[in-house]
Amino acid sequence: MNYTFSNRISELKPSAIREILKVTQDPNVIPFAAGNPAPEAFPVKEMSEISERIFREMPASALQYGVSEGYMPLRQAVRERMQKKYATGTEEDDVIIVTGAQQGMELTTKCFINEGDGIICESPSFIGSLNCFRSYRANLIGVPMEQDGMDLEKLENALRENDNVKFIYVIPTFQNPTGRVMSLAKREKILELARQYDVMILEDNPYFELRYSGENLPTIKSMDTEGRVIYVGSFSKILSPGIRVGFVLANSAVISKLTVAKQVSDVHTNLMYQMIAHEMLTKYDIDAHIAKVCDMYREKRDAMCDAIEKYFPKECTYERPDGGLFLWCRLPDGYDGVAFCKLCGTRGVMGVPGSSFAIDENEISPYIRLNFSLPSFEQIERGVKIMGDTMREFIG
Amino acid sequence: MNYTFSNRISELKPSAIREILKVTQDPNVIPFAAGNPAPEAFPVKEMSEISERIFREMPASALQYGVSEGYMPLRQAVRERMQKKYATGTEEDDVIIVTGAQQGMELTTKCFINEGDGIICESPSFIGSLNCFRSYRANLIGVPMEQDGMDLEKLENALRENDNVKFIYVIPTFQNPTGRVMSLAKREKILELARQYDVMILEDNPYFELRYSGENLPTIKSMDTEGRVIYVGSFSKILSPGIRVGFVLANSAVISKLTVAKQVSDVHTNLMYQMIAHEMLTKYDIDAHIAKVCDMYREKRDAMCDAIEKYFPKECTYERPDGGLFLWCRLPDGYDGVAFCKLCGTRGVMGVPGSSFAIDENEISPYIRLNFSLPSFEQIERGVKIMGDTMREFIG
């Protein structure tokens, strides 16, 4: 039969990154494209121990239906950790456990966005969130990223010129794809603008604990006294992405609605891994684990930066991030990252073209995003060399 | 701040059953309300063994990001089992693994339904699906259930009178809440009507392998030669619901779109439990496990039927199902199941009022749904006695 898909889905393109991920399952391709953690960073021994213990001591609870809000002890542990360690979350706030941070975006969009409503996004931004917003036919309004976060003048223009903006979507720390950090002054100012124009902020913060240099900055949510910020957190980068466990921390009225949406979406998140995440937070030294992961990734970041200095032509630039998983590289003006990445693909190295993260899907971008967490040191050296050689050829 | 939720979510009520589930976490309440499997039915030893083995042999694969379509070996195993054992699925079909069957409904609705599009539903039907459809502002058109499935005359009227129907939603085997089975003749006829009016069928079949008496019937999907049927299956009732693993089997063009929707929804389903489900299907005797579960549930069904015969007043009737998890009971005309269930709740027994499953949320229903899989034999005896006593009092 001929299928007539809904308007919201028929124009949506598959995520370039997810498609690329399939290619990177080829072990011969050097994987600079994905956003995968290093397998060595997974706390395998600890999770395995916890899993065995749960199977031994309370299998019936772990395998039975749970509630849509999530496993209560995990919700409490998340609240406590965010409150004690990052002063984030108030008495009026609550937590829902979601099937990865991506579901936090999905449920928030479903609960707040009517077709045509505006969402202001950093430009460029994370394609998974952009496509989620697009899947509810939101009107995406891009505001260019500067080194320290959104261009505030353009943000204010966007707020002034668009009546129906529902929220500003930001990844304030080690932004995907740029790796940039929003300054404290901009965090304060964006919250102030949100207040002034009565819109919400969706703060997506999966990378903030992966800091390799520089000083921590407060979350935007930690400055929020009115329940204006919806904070989305993830265990993907500090424990494992395959477990699909994340959380949303927001005013309890918002969490109630997200819960209703989650009931009809997947009922609840895999319960065993909610319980495992809970034990990782409460019975193990998660901070020590994160510190170890940071040590590992710092070396990889440095290795990739060193290789770039060595192999990239001087016309091609890059930004050295203080954390996260990505380097943001740039071809000279006028060159297209898509054509370049395709060429690299044929030579066994995959990066992601910057246009994948553009708000305007037809934009041509000279940028390339490179991941340094997944490849080995050897792959970093070899892959960057191939890219450098290809660049010289590409830019003639 | 004051929150303005989306239209689609602001009118949606939380699922009565999910809310009731919270109450049933009180171990003193006799749980006839939930749809939970018996904890004794979980293959704890097998799943625990498999989990340990995966942690030992391939932890990096299990904890890393996966693809949105799902773990390929599980997709293949599902296709093969459905094809070989139930002649369900063709060469043009494909499988996506979803985070519980509920996500199958969510993704199908998101991919096919524009606001106001029609979905024809059995009346009564599963509240989780109904609320999912409502969350996309579908127009729900109820067709009354007869003992052998939908009233076909009324179905044809509904198809004739509504232009924009996208699909017919059915739970053909051991329907939730009625426990009824759609006859072979009606399965054939509904598919024929779908063809005639060029609509799809969403076949939700989580219970069909839990058969305690009578003969198996073919799935509607097994008669589908045109890709008209989207088939949703679940491991919740045969392995464990807490793992949140289900699947959709449909034409590959449909699966492609569902995959795009899943990418932005939760990226993929918990990978470890996809791998565990795969091993349960391929390295263990899943059919022997299901047979064991059926033996257990058959006894519980019989125990509940016996107790009802013993304790319910004759004015209250019930239907003895050939499988599934539920008994469908009925107060005399004019009595309200909601008031009755509330009264029972105060006496420590929880059932679900039939109105929870109504297409018209304001309908008053004399029905009550009772679950027999979760309560112990002792609870069945004691709970049915309390209900019977309460009935006598309630109907005066």
mmCIF file of C-alpha atoms in Angstrom, chain B residues 60-263:
data_model
loop_
_atom_site.group_PDB
_atom_site.id
_atom_site.type_symbol
_atom_site.label_atom_id
_atom_site.label_comp_id
_atom_site.label_asym_id
_atom_site.label_seq_id
_atom_site.Cartn_x
_atom_site.Cartn_y
_atom_site.Cartn_z
ATOM 1 C CA ALA B 60 32.160 -2.757 25.609
ATOM 2 C CA SER B 61 29.507 -3.623 23.014
ATOM 3 C CA ALA B 62 26.708 -3.839 25.553
ATOM 4 C CA LEU B 63 27.498 -0.514 27.231
ATOM 5 C CA GLN B 64 28.273 1.522 24.091
ATOM 6 C CA TYR B 65 25.804 3.399 21.890
ATOM 7 C CA GLY B 66 23.817 1.172 19.547
ATOM 8 C CA VAL B 67 21.827 1.905 16.416
ATOM 9 C CA SER B 68 18.224 3.095 16.547
ATOM 10 C CA GLU B 69 16.844 0.083 14.664
ATOM 11 C CA GLY B 70 18.014 -2.125 17.489
ATOM 12 C CA TYR B 71 20.545 -4.890 18.053
ATOM 13 C CA MET B 72 20.780 -6.679 14.730
ATOM 14 C CA PRO B 73 20.937 -10.269 16.075
ATOM 15 C CA LEU B 74 17.785 -9.636 18.128
ATOM 16 C CA ARG B 75 16.000 -8.134 15.126
ATOM 17 C CA GLN B 76 16.900 -11.216 13.116
ATOM 18 C CA ALA B 77 15.873 -13.597 15.888
ATOM 19 C CA VAL B 78 12.500 -11.855 16.229
ATOM 20 C CA ARG B 79 11.911 -11.979 12.478
ATOM 21 C CA GLU B 80 12.818 -15.628 12.331
ATOM 22 C CA ARG B 81 10.692 -16.634 15.299
ATOM 23 C CA MET B 82 7.656 -14.694 14.083
ATOM 24 C CA GLN B 83 8.100 -16.104 10.605
ATOM 25 C CA LYS B 84 8.783 -19.735 11.491
ATOM 26 C CA LYS B 85 6.462 -20.141 14.443
ATOM 27 C CA TYR B 86 3.604 -17.818 13.454
ATOM 28 C CA ALA B 87 4.009 -17.354 9.674
ATOM 29 C CA THR B 88 4.067 -13.637 10.415
ATOM 30 C CA GLY B 89 6.162 -11.211 8.362
ATOM 31 C CA THR B 90 7.219 -11.212 4.706
ATOM 32 C CA GLU B 91 10.361 -10.430 2.757
ATOM 33 C CA GLU B 92 9.202 -6.822 2.482
ATOM 34 C CA ASP B 93 8.902 -6.492 6.247
ATOM 35 C CA ASP B 94 11.459 -5.425 8.783
ATOM 36 C CA VAL B 95 11.745 -5.196 12.582
ATOM 37 C CA ILE B 96 12.645 -2.345 14.919
ATOM 38 C CA ILE B 97 13.317 -2.954 18.607
ATOM 39 C CA VAL B 98 11.421 -0.524 20.822
ATOM 40 C CA THR B 99 11.466 0.442 24.503
ATOM 41 C CA GLY B 100 8.447 -1.712 25.334
ATOM 42 C CA ALA B 101 5.409 -2.187 23.112
ATOM 43 C CA GLN B 102 4.138 1.167 24.384
ATOM 44 C CA GLN B 103 6.858 2.842 22.339
ATOM 45 C CA GLY B 104 5.586 0.945 19.312
ATOM 46 C CA MET B 105 2.263 2.772 19.723
ATOM 47 C CA GLU B 106 3.993 6.094 20.366
ATOM 48 C CA LEU B 107 6.217 5.916 17.290
ATOM 49 C CA THR B 108 3.431 4.646 15.035
ATOM 50 C CA THR B 109 1.149 7.449 16.163
ATOM 51 C CA LYS B 110 3.864 10.054 15.772
ATOM 52 C CA CYS B 111 4.659 8.821 12.266
ATOM 53 C CA PHE B 112 1.107 8.537 10.944
ATOM 54 C CA ILE B 113 -1.266 10.809 12.825
ATOM 55 C CA ASN B 114 -1.831 14.478 12.118
ATOM 56 C CA GLU B 115 -4.040 16.314 14.577
ATOM 57 C CA GLY B 116 -7.663 15.285 14.019
ATOM 58 C CA ASP B 117 -6.887 12.117 12.068
ATOM 59 C CA GLY B 118 -9.098 9.194 12.975
ATOM 60 C CA ILE B 119 -8.098 6.026 14.815
ATOM 61 C CA ILE B 120 -10.754 3.344 15.148
ATOM 62 C CA CYS B 121 -10.472 1.491 18.452
ATOM 63 C CA GLU B 122 -12.144 -1.443 20.069
ATOM 64 C CA SER B 123 -14.391 -0.105 22.807
ATOM 65 C CA PRO B 124 -13.230 -0.684 25.518
ATOM 66 C CA SER B 125 -9.488 -0.825 24.877
ATOM 67 C CA PHE B 126 -6.068 -0.486 26.502
ATOM 68 C CA ILE B 127 -5.785 2.894 28.187
ATOM 69 C CA GLY B 128 -2.037 3.230 27.524
ATOM 70 C CA SER B 129 -2.640 3.137 23.795
ATOM 71 C CA LEU B 130 -5.732 5.334 23.950
ATOM 72 C CA ASN B 131 -3.836 7.996 25.885
ATOM 73 C CA CYS B 132 -0.944 7.738 23.461
ATOM 74 C CA PHE B 133 -3.336 8.376 20.560
ATOM 75 C CA ARG B 134 -4.923 11.244 22.514
ATOM 76 C CA SER B 135 -1.477 12.747 23.119
ATOM 77 C CA TYR B 136 -1.250 13.337 19.349
ATOM 78 C CA ARG B 137 -4.803 14.712 19.296
ATOM 79 C CA ALA B 138 -6.155 11.872 17.209
ATOM 80 C CA ASN B 139 -9.892 11.538 16.838
ATOM 81 C CA LEU B 140 -10.716 8.254 18.610
ATOM 82 C CA ILE B 141 -13.648 6.395 17.135
ATOM 83 C CA GLY B 142 -14.856 3.550 19.326
ATOM 84 C CA VAL B 143 -16.451 0.406 17.923
ATOM 85 C CA PRO B 144 -18.140 -1.824 20.511
ATOM 86 C CA MET B 145 -16.552 -5.162 21.331
ATOM 87 C CA GLU B 146 -18.621 -8.296 20.919
ATOM 88 C CA GLN B 147 -17.597 -11.672 22.319
ATOM 89 C CA ASP B 148 -15.601 -12.434 19.155
ATOM 90 C CA GLY B 149 -14.198 -8.973 18.480
ATOM 91 C CA MET B 150 -15.400 -5.663 17.064
ATOM 92 C CA ASP B 151 -18.966 -5.263 15.855
ATOM 93 C CA LEU B 152 -18.281 -5.398 12.114
ATOM 94 C CA GLU B 153 -21.323 -3.502 11.034
ATOM 95 C CA LYS B 154 -20.423 -0.609 13.281
ATOM 96 C CA LEU B 155 -16.811 -0.856 12.126
ATOM 97 C CA GLU B 156 -17.904 -0.478 8.528
ATOM 98 C CA ASN B 157 -20.123 2.458 9.473
ATOM 99 C CA ALA B 158 -17.196 4.103 11.202
ATOM 100 C CA LEU B 159 -15.016 3.608 8.131
ATOM 101 C CA ARG B 160 -17.738 4.926 5.846
ATOM 102 C CA GLU B 161 -18.523 7.973 7.958
ATOM 103 C CA ASN B 162 -14.990 9.111 8.700
ATOM 104 C CA ASP B 163 -12.746 10.279 5.869
ATOM 105 C CA ASN B 164 -9.492 10.639 7.623
ATOM 106 C CA VAL B 165 -9.121 7.334 9.454
ATOM 107 C CA LYS B 166 -5.458 6.290 9.440
ATOM 108 C CA PHE B 167 -5.650 2.958 11.196
ATOM 109 C CA ILE B 168 -7.765 0.478 13.129
ATOM 110 C CA TYR B 169 -6.239 -0.364 16.486
ATOM 111 C CA VAL B 170 -6.911 -3.903 17.709
ATOM 112 C CA ILE B 171 -5.678 -6.268 20.404
ATOM 113 C CA PRO B 172 -6.953 -9.409 18.726
ATOM 114 C CA THR B 173 -5.914 -11.996 21.283
ATOM 115 C CA PHE B 174 -6.861 -11.879 24.977
ATOM 116 C CA GLN B 175 -7.812 -8.281 24.557
ATOM 117 C CA ASN B 176 -7.085 -5.779 27.275
ATOM 118 C CA PRO B 177 -9.362 -5.285 29.218
ATOM 119 C CA THR B 178 -11.937 -7.871 28.121
ATOM 120 C CA GLY B 179 -9.723 -10.937 27.647
ATOM 121 C CA ARG B 180 -11.692 -11.727 24.468
ATOM 122 C CA VAL B 181 -10.283 -13.261 21.298
ATOM 123 C CA MET B 182 -11.172 -12.006 17.840
ATOM 124 C CA SER B 183 -12.504 -14.877 15.732
ATOM 125 C CA LEU B 184 -10.732 -15.981 12.570
ATOM 126 C CA ALA B 185 -13.666 -14.794 10.474
ATOM 127 C CA LYS B 186 -13.464 -11.334 11.997
ATOM 128 C CA ARG B 187 -9.688 -11.170 11.561
ATOM 129 C CA GLU B 188 -10.154 -11.861 7.880
ATOM 130 C CA LYS B 189 -13.040 -9.460 7.537
ATOM 131 C CA ILE B 190 -11.292 -6.592 9.342
ATOM 132 C CA LEU B 191 -8.299 -6.946 7.052
ATOM 133 C CA GLU B 192 -10.644 -6.936 4.077
ATOM 134 C CA LEU B 193 -12.377 -3.785 5.321
ATOM 135 C CA ALA B 194 -9.013 -2.115 5.923
ATOM 136 C CA ARG B 195 -8.132 -2.903 2.322
ATOM 137 C CA GLN B 196 -11.458 -1.689 1.040
ATOM 138 C CA TYR B 197 -11.234 1.642 2.868
ATOM 139 C CA ASP B 198 -7.450 1.877 2.423
ATOM 140 C CA VAL B 199 -6.556 2.220 6.092
ATOM 141 C CA MET B 200 -3.905 0.422 8.122
ATOM 142 C CA ILE B 201 -4.273 -1.953 11.043
ATOM 143 C CA LEU B 202 -2.240 -1.569 14.203
ATOM 144 C CA GLU B 203 -2.156 -5.072 15.684
ATOM 145 C CA ASP B 204 -1.114 -5.002 19.337
ATOM 146 C CA ASN B 205 -0.420 -8.557 20.415
ATOM 147 C CA PRO B 206 1.380 -8.707 23.772
ATOM 148 C CA TYR B 207 -0.630 -11.557 25.293
ATOM 149 C CA PHE B 208 -1.125 -14.043 22.469
ATOM 150 C CA GLU B 209 1.453 -16.553 23.698
ATOM 151 C CA LEU B 210 -0.197 -16.708 27.112
ATOM 152 C CA ARG B 211 -2.867 -19.195 26.078
ATOM 153 C CA TYR B 212 -4.256 -21.571 28.717
ATOM 154 C CA SER B 213 -7.041 -23.241 26.748
ATOM 155 C CA GLY B 214 -8.446 -23.337 23.213
ATOM 156 C CA GLU B 215 -6.699 -23.212 19.857
ATOM 157 C CA ASN B 216 -4.208 -20.651 18.557
ATOM 158 C CA LEU B 217 -5.456 -18.299 15.856
ATOM 159 C CA PRO B 218 -3.290 -16.747 13.159
ATOM 160 C CA THR B 219 -2.175 -13.137 13.646
ATOM 161 C CA ILE B 220 -3.826 -10.603 11.368
ATOM 162 C CA LYS B 221 -0.337 -9.691 10.172
ATOM 163 C CA SER B 222 0.113 -13.275 8.937
ATOM 164 C CA MET B 223 -2.724 -12.697 6.430
ATOM 165 C CA ASP B 224 -1.318 -9.360 5.289
ATOM 166 C CA THR B 225 0.151 -9.360 1.801
ATOM 167 C CA GLU B 226 0.261 -5.586 1.247
ATOM 168 C CA GLY B 227 2.102 -4.187 4.262
ATOM 169 C CA ARG B 228 -1.174 -2.940 5.673
ATOM 170 C CA VAL B 229 -0.652 -4.285 9.186
ATOM 171 C CA ILE B 230 1.786 -2.840 11.716
ATOM 172 C CA TYR B 231 2.403 -5.577 14.255
ATOM 173 C CA VAL B 232 3.573 -4.716 17.781
ATOM 174 C CA GLY B 233 5.035 -7.423 20.002
ATOM 175 C CA SER B 234 6.424 -7.431 23.509
ATOM 176 C CA PHE B 235 8.779 -9.329 25.779
ATOM 177 C CA SER B 236 7.062 -7.875 28.842
ATOM 178 C CA LYS B 237 4.679 -10.737 29.375
ATOM 179 C CA ILE B 238 6.977 -13.627 28.450
ATOM 180 C CA LEU B 239 10.296 -12.370 29.892
ATOM 181 C CA SER B 240 9.974 -9.242 32.018
ATOM 182 C CA PRO B 241 8.281 -5.849 31.715
ATOM 183 C CA GLY B 242 10.981 -3.986 33.664
ATOM 184 C CA ILE B 243 13.487 -4.542 30.865
ATOM 185 C CA ARG B 244 11.323 -2.487 28.436
ATOM 186 C CA VAL B 245 11.981 -4.453 25.274
ATOM 187 C CA GLY B 246 9.396 -4.858 22.543
ATOM 188 C CA PHE B 247 9.348 -4.773 18.771
ATOM 189 C CA VAL B 248 7.444 -3.575 15.733
ATOM 190 C CA LEU B 249 7.190 -5.766 12.649
ATOM 191 C CA ALA B 250 5.976 -3.918 9.553
ATOM 192 C CA ASN B 251 6.811 -3.048 5.988
ATOM 193 C CA SER B 252 10.381 -1.798 5.766
ATOM 194 C CA ALA B 253 9.232 1.648 4.562
ATOM 195 C CA VAL B 254 7.262 1.978 7.792
ATOM 196 C CA ILE B 255 10.173 0.698 9.896
ATOM 197 C CA SER B 256 12.455 3.318 8.294
ATOM 198 C CA LYS B 257 10.172 6.115 9.428
ATOM 199 C CA LEU B 258 9.735 4.631 12.898
ATOM 200 C CA THR B 259 13.540 4.535 13.119
ATOM 201 C CA VAL B 260 13.792 8.241 12.331
ATOM 202 C CA ALA B 261 11.216 8.912 15.046
ATOM 203 C CA LYS B 262 13.071 6.672 17.484
ATOM 204 C CA GLN B 263 16.373 8.464 16.863
#
